[in-house]
Amino acid sequence: MATYVLVPGAGGGVWVWHRLIPELAALGHDAIAVDLPTGDDRAGLTEYADAVVSAAEGVEGAVIVVAQSMGGFSAPLACARVPVGLLVMLNAMVPLPGETAGEWWAATGHAEARAGQAVREGRTPTEEVDLLVDFFHDVPPEITAEAMAQGGTAQSGTPFGQPWPLPEWPDVPTRFLQGRDDRFFPLAFQREVVRERLGIPVDEMPGGHLLALSRPVELAARLDRYRAEHGL
């Protein structure tokens, strides 16, 4: 049995994992959804990492950290502080030492990649982010309706302005899993970013940016396969 520590992206909250957790349990594993202090302007990357560390500390057996989207900035910080058997980057942002999350967008060419994806899909590119179009396009309607009714989780801008503090990537086995239908972080864009910054391949599966909501069964199976491949 392994324990999956699930780190959400910006404004994601613990709810984003609610469909995945029972699927991991059905495979015999525990899962802890990390509650990041996203609404606290005093909290930055250190405090986000503290929350991940608190979730991982004291866990018996293998710990696998799964970092969604902006969770890619905080989860590696926690992996440098507690024993982690595997870090899975899920449609995630990959930081460079000293880079802020706010700088990441221009540094990676994200706007151009997102616009190009829209054109390829026959949509009109826009700078404005549309939650339904960019994030929930492949999430079941009833789950999308529930998410919209909740109104989302507040996200402070504080962590976006703080330089990523590690001098290099932590010494932990790392896998990168990307939804091939992600409109916000297109697959080809992520392949290039991950190749340049981590030097590892990008695995892919069907689905968009919110795989834990749109394809929880398939995602749980892929995470369990990673666990087995790494002997955890």
mmCIF file of N, CA and C in Angstrom, residues 96-191:
data_model
loop_
_atom_site.group_PDB
_atom_site.id
_atom_site.type_symbol
_atom_site.label_atom_id
_atom_site.label_comp_id
_atom_site.label_asym_id
_atom_site.label_seq_id
_atom_site.Cartn_x
_atom_site.Cartn_y
_atom_site.Cartn_z
ATOM 1 N N LEU A 96 12.345 26.903 -12.824
ATOM 2 C CA LEU A 96 13.796 26.955 -12.805
ATOM 3 C C LEU A 96 14.247 27.649 -11.526
ATOM 4 N N PRO A 97 15.446 27.357 -11.043
ATOM 5 C CA PRO A 97 15.950 28.052 -9.852
ATOM 6 C C PRO A 97 15.896 29.569 -10.041
ATOM 7 N N GLY A 98 15.319 30.258 -9.052
ATOM 8 C CA GLY A 98 15.240 31.705 -9.079
ATOM 9 C C GLY A 98 14.088 32.272 -9.877
ATOM 10 N N GLU A 99 13.350 31.436 -10.577
ATOM 11 C CA GLU A 99 12.227 31.904 -11.394
ATOM 12 C C GLU A 99 10.953 31.997 -10.552
ATOM 13 N N THR A 100 10.172 33.036 -10.745
ATOM 14 C CA THR A 100 8.879 33.124 -10.078
ATOM 15 C C THR A 100 7.808 32.494 -10.968
ATOM 16 N N ALA A 101 6.719 32.122 -10.339
ATOM 17 C CA ALA A 101 5.598 31.593 -11.120
ATOM 18 C C ALA A 101 5.025 32.661 -12.036
ATOM 19 N N GLY A 102 5.133 33.918 -11.612
ATOM 20 C CA GLY A 102 4.683 35.005 -12.465
ATOM 21 C C GLY A 102 5.544 35.179 -13.706
ATOM 22 N N GLU A 103 6.833 34.876 -13.600
ATOM 23 C CA GLU A 103 7.752 34.980 -14.738
ATOM 24 C C GLU A 103 7.658 33.772 -15.660
ATOM 25 N N TRP A 104 7.183 32.667 -15.127
ATOM 26 C CA TRP A 104 7.150 31.403 -15.867
ATOM 27 C C TRP A 104 6.400 31.514 -17.184
ATOM 28 N N TRP A 105 5.309 32.248 -17.210
ATOM 29 C CA TRP A 105 4.452 32.320 -18.389
ATOM 30 C C TRP A 105 5.208 32.854 -19.602
ATOM 31 N N ALA A 106 5.855 34.007 -19.436
ATOM 32 C CA ALA A 106 6.593 34.590 -20.556
ATOM 33 C C ALA A 106 7.846 33.788 -20.880
ATOM 34 N N ALA A 107 8.517 33.271 -19.848
ATOM 35 C CA ALA A 107 9.764 32.532 -20.051
ATOM 36 C C ALA A 107 9.548 31.265 -20.875
ATOM 37 N N THR A 108 8.397 30.650 -20.728
ATOM 38 C CA THR A 108 8.114 29.402 -21.441
ATOM 39 C C THR A 108 7.392 29.615 -22.767
ATOM 40 N N GLY A 109 6.921 30.824 -23.032
ATOM 41 C CA GLY A 109 6.144 31.071 -24.238
ATOM 42 C C GLY A 109 4.737 30.517 -24.148
ATOM 43 N N HIS A 110 4.170 30.540 -22.931
ATOM 44 C CA HIS A 110 2.866 29.927 -22.703
ATOM 45 C C HIS A 110 1.755 30.560 -23.529
ATOM 46 N N ALA A 111 1.710 31.887 -23.598
ATOM 47 C CA ALA A 111 0.615 32.558 -24.294
ATOM 48 C C ALA A 111 0.545 32.141 -25.755
ATOM 49 N N GLU A 112 1.705 32.064 -26.400
ATOM 50 C CA GLU A 112 1.735 31.665 -27.800
ATOM 51 C C GLU A 112 1.300 30.210 -27.972
ATOM 52 N N ALA A 113 1.731 29.365 -27.042
ATOM 53 C CA ALA A 113 1.358 27.945 -27.127
ATOM 54 C C ALA A 113 -0.142 27.755 -26.933
ATOM 55 N N ARG A 114 -0.699 28.469 -25.986
ATOM 56 C CA ARG A 114 -2.147 28.357 -25.726
ATOM 57 C C ARG A 114 -2.955 28.885 -26.913
ATOM 58 N N ALA A 115 -2.501 30.008 -27.482
ATOM 59 C CA ALA A 115 -3.187 30.562 -28.649
ATOM 60 C C ALA A 115 -3.108 29.605 -29.836
ATOM 61 N N GLY A 116 -1.948 29.008 -30.025
ATOM 62 C CA GLY A 116 -1.790 28.060 -31.117
ATOM 63 C C GLY A 116 -2.700 26.853 -30.970
ATOM 64 N N GLN A 117 -2.871 26.394 -29.737
ATOM 65 C CA GLN A 117 -3.757 25.266 -29.483
ATOM 66 C C GLN A 117 -5.194 25.635 -29.827
ATOM 67 N N ALA A 118 -5.600 26.844 -29.475
ATOM 68 C CA ALA A 118 -6.952 27.293 -29.796
ATOM 69 C C ALA A 118 -7.176 27.296 -31.307
ATOM 70 N N VAL A 119 -6.215 27.809 -32.058
ATOM 71 C CA VAL A 119 -6.335 27.844 -33.514
ATOM 72 C C VAL A 119 -6.440 26.434 -34.077
ATOM 73 N N ARG A 120 -5.623 25.526 -33.576
ATOM 74 C CA ARG A 120 -5.662 24.141 -34.065
ATOM 75 C C ARG A 120 -7.010 23.490 -33.805
ATOM 76 N N GLU A 121 -7.685 23.917 -32.743
ATOM 77 C CA GLU A 121 -8.986 23.335 -32.407
ATOM 78 C C GLU A 121 -10.144 24.124 -33.012
ATOM 79 N N GLY A 122 -9.825 25.155 -33.808
ATOM 80 C CA GLY A 122 -10.880 25.940 -34.437
ATOM 81 C C GLY A 122 -11.539 26.955 -33.526
ATOM 82 N N ARG A 123 -10.852 27.309 -32.433
ATOM 83 C CA ARG A 123 -11.356 28.316 -31.519
ATOM 84 C C ARG A 123 -10.615 29.630 -31.730
ATOM 85 N N THR A 124 -11.240 30.736 -31.311
ATOM 86 C CA THR A 124 -10.605 32.043 -31.420
ATOM 87 C C THR A 124 -9.722 32.280 -30.203
ATOM 88 N N PRO A 125 -8.430 32.533 -30.402
ATOM 89 C CA PRO A 125 -7.540 32.756 -29.243
ATOM 90 C C PRO A 125 -7.944 34.007 -28.472
ATOM 91 N N THR A 126 -7.893 33.924 -27.161
ATOM 92 C CA THR A 126 -8.158 35.068 -26.295
ATOM 93 C C THR A 126 -7.156 35.051 -25.154
ATOM 94 N N GLU A 127 -6.789 36.248 -24.673
ATOM 95 C CA GLU A 127 -5.898 36.319 -23.519
ATOM 96 C C GLU A 127 -6.629 35.941 -22.243
ATOM 97 N N GLU A 128 -7.917 36.228 -22.195
ATOM 98 C CA GLU A 128 -8.698 35.939 -20.996
ATOM 99 C C GLU A 128 -8.903 34.439 -20.839
ATOM 100 N N VAL A 129 -8.762 33.969 -19.616
ATOM 101 C CA VAL A 129 -8.966 32.553 -19.315
ATOM 102 C C VAL A 129 -10.443 32.307 -19.038
ATOM 103 N N ASP A 130 -11.001 31.343 -19.725
ATOM 104 C CA ASP A 130 -12.389 30.930 -19.538
ATOM 105 C C ASP A 130 -12.372 29.560 -18.865
ATOM 106 N N LEU A 131 -12.840 29.489 -17.629
ATOM 107 C CA LEU A 131 -12.779 28.237 -16.885
ATOM 108 C C LEU A 131 -13.463 27.093 -17.620
ATOM 109 N N LEU A 132 -14.629 27.369 -18.204
ATOM 110 C CA LEU A 132 -15.368 26.304 -18.869
ATOM 111 C C LEU A 132 -14.660 25.834 -20.134
ATOM 112 N N VAL A 133 -14.074 26.756 -20.860
ATOM 113 C CA VAL A 133 -13.412 26.411 -22.118
ATOM 114 C C VAL A 133 -12.024 25.818 -21.885
ATOM 115 N N ASP A 134 -11.256 26.446 -20.993
ATOM 116 C CA ASP A 134 -9.856 26.064 -20.811
ATOM 117 C C ASP A 134 -9.642 24.917 -19.828
ATOM 118 N N PHE A 135 -10.526 24.781 -18.852
ATOM 119 C CA PHE A 135 -10.300 23.797 -17.791
ATOM 120 C C PHE A 135 -11.358 22.696 -17.714
ATOM 121 N N PHE A 136 -12.613 23.038 -17.937
ATOM 122 C CA PHE A 136 -13.694 22.079 -17.691
ATOM 123 C C PHE A 136 -14.306 21.510 -18.969
ATOM 124 N N HIS A 137 -13.665 21.706 -20.108
ATOM 125 C CA HIS A 137 -14.278 21.310 -21.375
ATOM 126 C C HIS A 137 -14.533 19.815 -21.471
ATOM 127 N N ASP A 138 -13.777 18.984 -20.731
ATOM 128 C CA ASP A 138 -13.977 17.540 -20.811
ATOM 129 C C ASP A 138 -14.422 16.939 -19.479
ATOM 130 N N VAL A 139 -14.774 17.790 -18.517
ATOM 131 C CA VAL A 139 -15.267 17.329 -17.217
ATOM 132 C C VAL A 139 -16.764 17.071 -17.334
ATOM 133 N N PRO A 140 -17.286 15.982 -16.742
ATOM 134 C CA PRO A 140 -18.718 15.702 -16.827
ATOM 135 C C PRO A 140 -19.556 16.905 -16.397
ATOM 136 N N PRO A 141 -20.677 17.167 -17.077
ATOM 137 C CA PRO A 141 -21.484 18.354 -16.799
ATOM 138 C C PRO A 141 -21.910 18.488 -15.348
ATOM 139 N N GLU A 142 -22.269 17.383 -14.709
ATOM 140 C CA GLU A 142 -22.722 17.464 -13.324
ATOM 141 C C GLU A 142 -21.578 17.852 -12.380
ATOM 142 N N ILE A 143 -20.362 17.418 -12.694
ATOM 143 C CA ILE A 143 -19.205 17.789 -11.878
ATOM 144 C C ILE A 143 -18.856 19.256 -12.115
ATOM 145 N N THR A 144 -18.948 19.681 -13.368
ATOM 146 C CA THR A 144 -18.704 21.092 -13.692
ATOM 147 C C THR A 144 -19.705 21.980 -12.977
ATOM 148 N N ALA A 145 -20.964 21.587 -12.990
ATOM 149 C CA ALA A 145 -22.001 22.377 -12.321
ATOM 150 C C ALA A 145 -21.720 22.477 -10.828
ATOM 151 N N GLU A 146 -21.269 21.395 -10.231
ATOM 152 C CA GLU A 146 -20.932 21.418 -8.807
ATOM 153 C C GLU A 146 -19.775 22.367 -8.536
ATOM 154 N N ALA A 147 -18.786 22.332 -9.416
ATOM 155 C CA ALA A 147 -17.628 23.216 -9.253
ATOM 156 C C ALA A 147 -18.040 24.680 -9.368
ATOM 157 N N MET A 148 -18.869 24.995 -10.347
ATOM 158 C CA MET A 148 -19.308 26.380 -10.537
ATOM 159 C C MET A 148 -20.162 26.846 -9.365
ATOM 160 N N ALA A 149 -20.963 25.940 -8.800
ATOM 161 C CA ALA A 149 -21.815 26.307 -7.664
ATOM 162 C C ALA A 149 -20.981 26.627 -6.432
ATOM 163 N N GLN A 150 -19.834 25.962 -6.305
ATOM 164 C CA GLN A 150 -18.964 26.225 -5.162
ATOM 165 C C GLN A 150 -18.272 27.581 -5.264
ATOM 166 N N GLY A 151 -18.086 28.051 -6.479
ATOM 167 C CA GLY A 151 -17.475 29.364 -6.662
ATOM 168 C C GLY A 151 -15.965 29.390 -6.632
ATOM 169 N N GLY A 152 -15.312 28.244 -6.495
ATOM 170 C CA GLY A 152 -13.855 28.214 -6.525
ATOM 171 C C GLY A 152 -13.226 28.609 -5.203
ATOM 172 N N THR A 153 -11.914 28.471 -5.152
ATOM 173 C CA THR A 153 -11.134 28.792 -3.960
ATOM 174 C C THR A 153 -10.305 30.043 -4.222
ATOM 175 N N ALA A 154 -10.283 30.952 -3.260
ATOM 176 C CA ALA A 154 -9.497 32.175 -3.418
ATOM 177 C C ALA A 154 -8.026 31.845 -3.605
ATOM 178 N N GLN A 155 -7.364 32.574 -4.491
ATOM 179 C CA GLN A 155 -5.950 32.358 -4.734
ATOM 180 C C GLN A 155 -5.191 33.678 -4.603
ATOM 181 N N SER A 156 -4.352 33.764 -3.586
ATOM 182 C CA SER A 156 -3.508 34.936 -3.392
ATOM 183 C C SER A 156 -2.431 34.994 -4.469
ATOM 184 N N GLY A 157 -1.999 36.196 -4.797
ATOM 185 C CA GLY A 157 -0.915 36.360 -5.753
ATOM 186 C C GLY A 157 0.462 36.229 -5.134
ATOM 187 N N THR A 158 0.535 36.095 -3.812
ATOM 188 C CA THR A 158 1.841 36.070 -3.130
ATOM 189 C C THR A 158 2.801 35.025 -3.676
ATOM 190 N N PRO A 159 2.407 33.748 -3.816
ATOM 191 C CA PRO A 159 3.386 32.756 -4.285
ATOM 192 C C PRO A 159 3.842 32.982 -5.721
ATOM 193 N N PHE A 160 3.070 33.718 -6.503
ATOM 194 C CA PHE A 160 3.457 33.961 -7.887
ATOM 195 C C PHE A 160 4.625 34.942 -7.989
ATOM 196 N N GLY A 161 4.879 35.680 -6.930
ATOM 197 C CA GLY A 161 5.947 36.666 -6.973
ATOM 198 C C GLY A 161 7.217 36.243 -6.280
ATOM 199 N N GLN A 162 7.269 35.012 -5.791
ATOM 200 C CA GLN A 162 8.437 34.557 -5.034
ATOM 201 C C GLN A 162 9.324 33.653 -5.885
ATOM 202 N N PRO A 163 10.635 33.917 -5.927
ATOM 203 C CA PRO A 163 11.553 33.077 -6.698
ATOM 204 C C PRO A 163 11.576 31.647 -6.168
ATOM 205 N N TRP A 164 11.643 30.711 -7.089
ATOM 206 C CA TRP A 164 11.745 29.308 -6.679
ATOM 207 C C TRP A 164 13.098 29.111 -6.004
ATOM 208 N N PRO A 165 13.122 28.656 -4.739
ATOM 209 C CA PRO A 165 14.339 28.773 -3.937
ATOM 210 C C PRO A 165 15.365 27.664 -4.074
ATOM 211 N N LEU A 166 15.028 26.539 -4.699
ATOM 212 C CA LEU A 166 16.000 25.448 -4.756
ATOM 213 C C LEU A 166 17.063 25.721 -5.825
ATOM 214 N N PRO A 167 18.311 25.301 -5.573
ATOM 215 C CA PRO A 167 19.364 25.483 -6.582
ATOM 216 C C PRO A 167 19.253 24.491 -7.730
ATOM 217 N N GLU A 168 18.535 23.392 -7.508
ATOM 218 C CA GLU A 168 18.348 22.372 -8.532
ATOM 219 C C GLU A 168 17.145 21.514 -8.160
ATOM 220 N N TRP A 169 16.736 20.653 -9.078
ATOM 221 C CA TRP A 169 15.601 19.769 -8.818
ATOM 222 C C TRP A 169 15.954 18.802 -7.697
ATOM 223 N N PRO A 170 15.015 18.520 -6.783
ATOM 224 C CA PRO A 170 15.339 17.609 -5.678
ATOM 225 C C PRO A 170 15.687 16.209 -6.173
ATOM 226 N N ASP A 171 16.463 15.500 -5.393
ATOM 227 C CA ASP A 171 16.913 14.156 -5.737
ATOM 228 C C ASP A 171 15.805 13.161 -5.411
ATOM 229 N N VAL A 172 14.794 13.145 -6.248
ATOM 230 C CA VAL A 172 13.659 12.244 -6.068
ATOM 231 C C VAL A 172 13.221 11.771 -7.450
ATOM 232 N N PRO A 173 12.915 10.485 -7.609
ATOM 233 C CA PRO A 173 12.417 10.022 -8.902
ATOM 234 C C PRO A 173 11.196 10.833 -9.333
ATOM 235 N N THR A 174 11.200 11.272 -10.575
ATOM 236 C CA THR A 174 10.147 12.163 -11.053
ATOM 237 C C THR A 174 9.566 11.639 -12.352
ATOM 238 N N ARG A 175 8.237 11.609 -12.423
ATOM 239 C CA ARG A 175 7.523 11.285 -13.661
ATOM 240 C C ARG A 175 6.661 12.492 -14.030
ATOM 241 N N PHE A 176 6.444 12.651 -15.325
ATOM 242 C CA PHE A 176 5.600 13.751 -15.789
ATOM 243 C C PHE A 176 4.471 13.177 -16.620
ATOM 244 N N LEU A 177 3.237 13.465 -16.191
ATOM 245 C CA LEU A 177 2.050 12.967 -16.875
ATOM 246 C C LEU A 177 1.211 14.148 -17.359
ATOM 247 N N GLN A 178 0.888 14.139 -18.638
ATOM 248 C CA GLN A 178 0.185 15.256 -19.254
ATOM 249 C C GLN A 178 -1.066 14.776 -19.973
ATOM 250 N N GLY A 179 -2.157 15.497 -19.795
ATOM 251 C CA GLY A 179 -3.362 15.232 -20.565
ATOM 252 C C GLY A 179 -3.172 15.716 -21.991
ATOM 253 N N ARG A 180 -3.382 14.839 -22.960
ATOM 254 C CA ARG A 180 -3.107 15.225 -24.348
ATOM 255 C C ARG A 180 -4.128 16.231 -24.884
ATOM 256 N N ASP A 181 -5.250 16.401 -24.166
ATOM 257 C CA ASP A 181 -6.284 17.333 -24.603
ATOM 258 C C ASP A 181 -6.296 18.618 -23.770
ATOM 259 N N ASP A 182 -5.227 18.852 -23.021
ATOM 260 C CA ASP A 182 -5.130 20.045 -22.179
ATOM 261 C C ASP A 182 -5.077 21.289 -23.070
ATOM 262 N N ARG A 183 -6.030 22.185 -22.897
ATOM 263 C CA ARG A 183 -6.062 23.418 -23.676
ATOM 264 C C ARG A 183 -5.230 24.520 -23.034
ATOM 265 N N PHE A 184 -5.012 24.432 -21.735
ATOM 266 C CA PHE A 184 -4.282 25.478 -21.027
ATOM 267 C C PHE A 184 -2.776 25.265 -21.119
ATOM 268 N N PHE A 185 -2.330 24.027 -20.927
ATOM 269 C CA PHE A 185 -0.928 23.654 -21.111
ATOM 270 C C PHE A 185 -0.870 22.596 -22.217
ATOM 271 N N PRO A 186 -0.806 23.016 -23.463
ATOM 272 C CA PRO A 186 -0.846 22.041 -24.566
ATOM 273 C C PRO A 186 0.295 21.018 -24.486
ATOM 274 N N LEU A 187 0.025 19.842 -25.000
ATOM 275 C CA LEU A 187 0.962 18.729 -24.885
ATOM 276 C C LEU A 187 2.318 19.048 -25.511
ATOM 277 N N ALA A 188 2.337 19.567 -26.741
ATOM 278 C CA ALA A 188 3.610 19.854 -27.401
ATOM 279 C C ALA A 188 4.410 20.894 -26.626
ATOM 280 N N PHE A 189 3.727 21.874 -26.092
ATOM 281 C CA PHE A 189 4.365 22.899 -25.262
ATOM 282 C C PHE A 189 5.010 22.265 -24.036
ATOM 283 N N GLN A 190 4.288 21.392 -23.350
ATOM 284 C CA GLN A 190 4.815 20.752 -22.155
ATOM 285 C C GLN A 190 5.992 19.837 -22.479
ATOM 286 N N ARG A 191 5.932 19.148 -23.586
ATOM 287 C CA ARG A 191 7.053 18.285 -23.967
ATOM 288 C C ARG A 191 8.341 19.104 -24.071
#
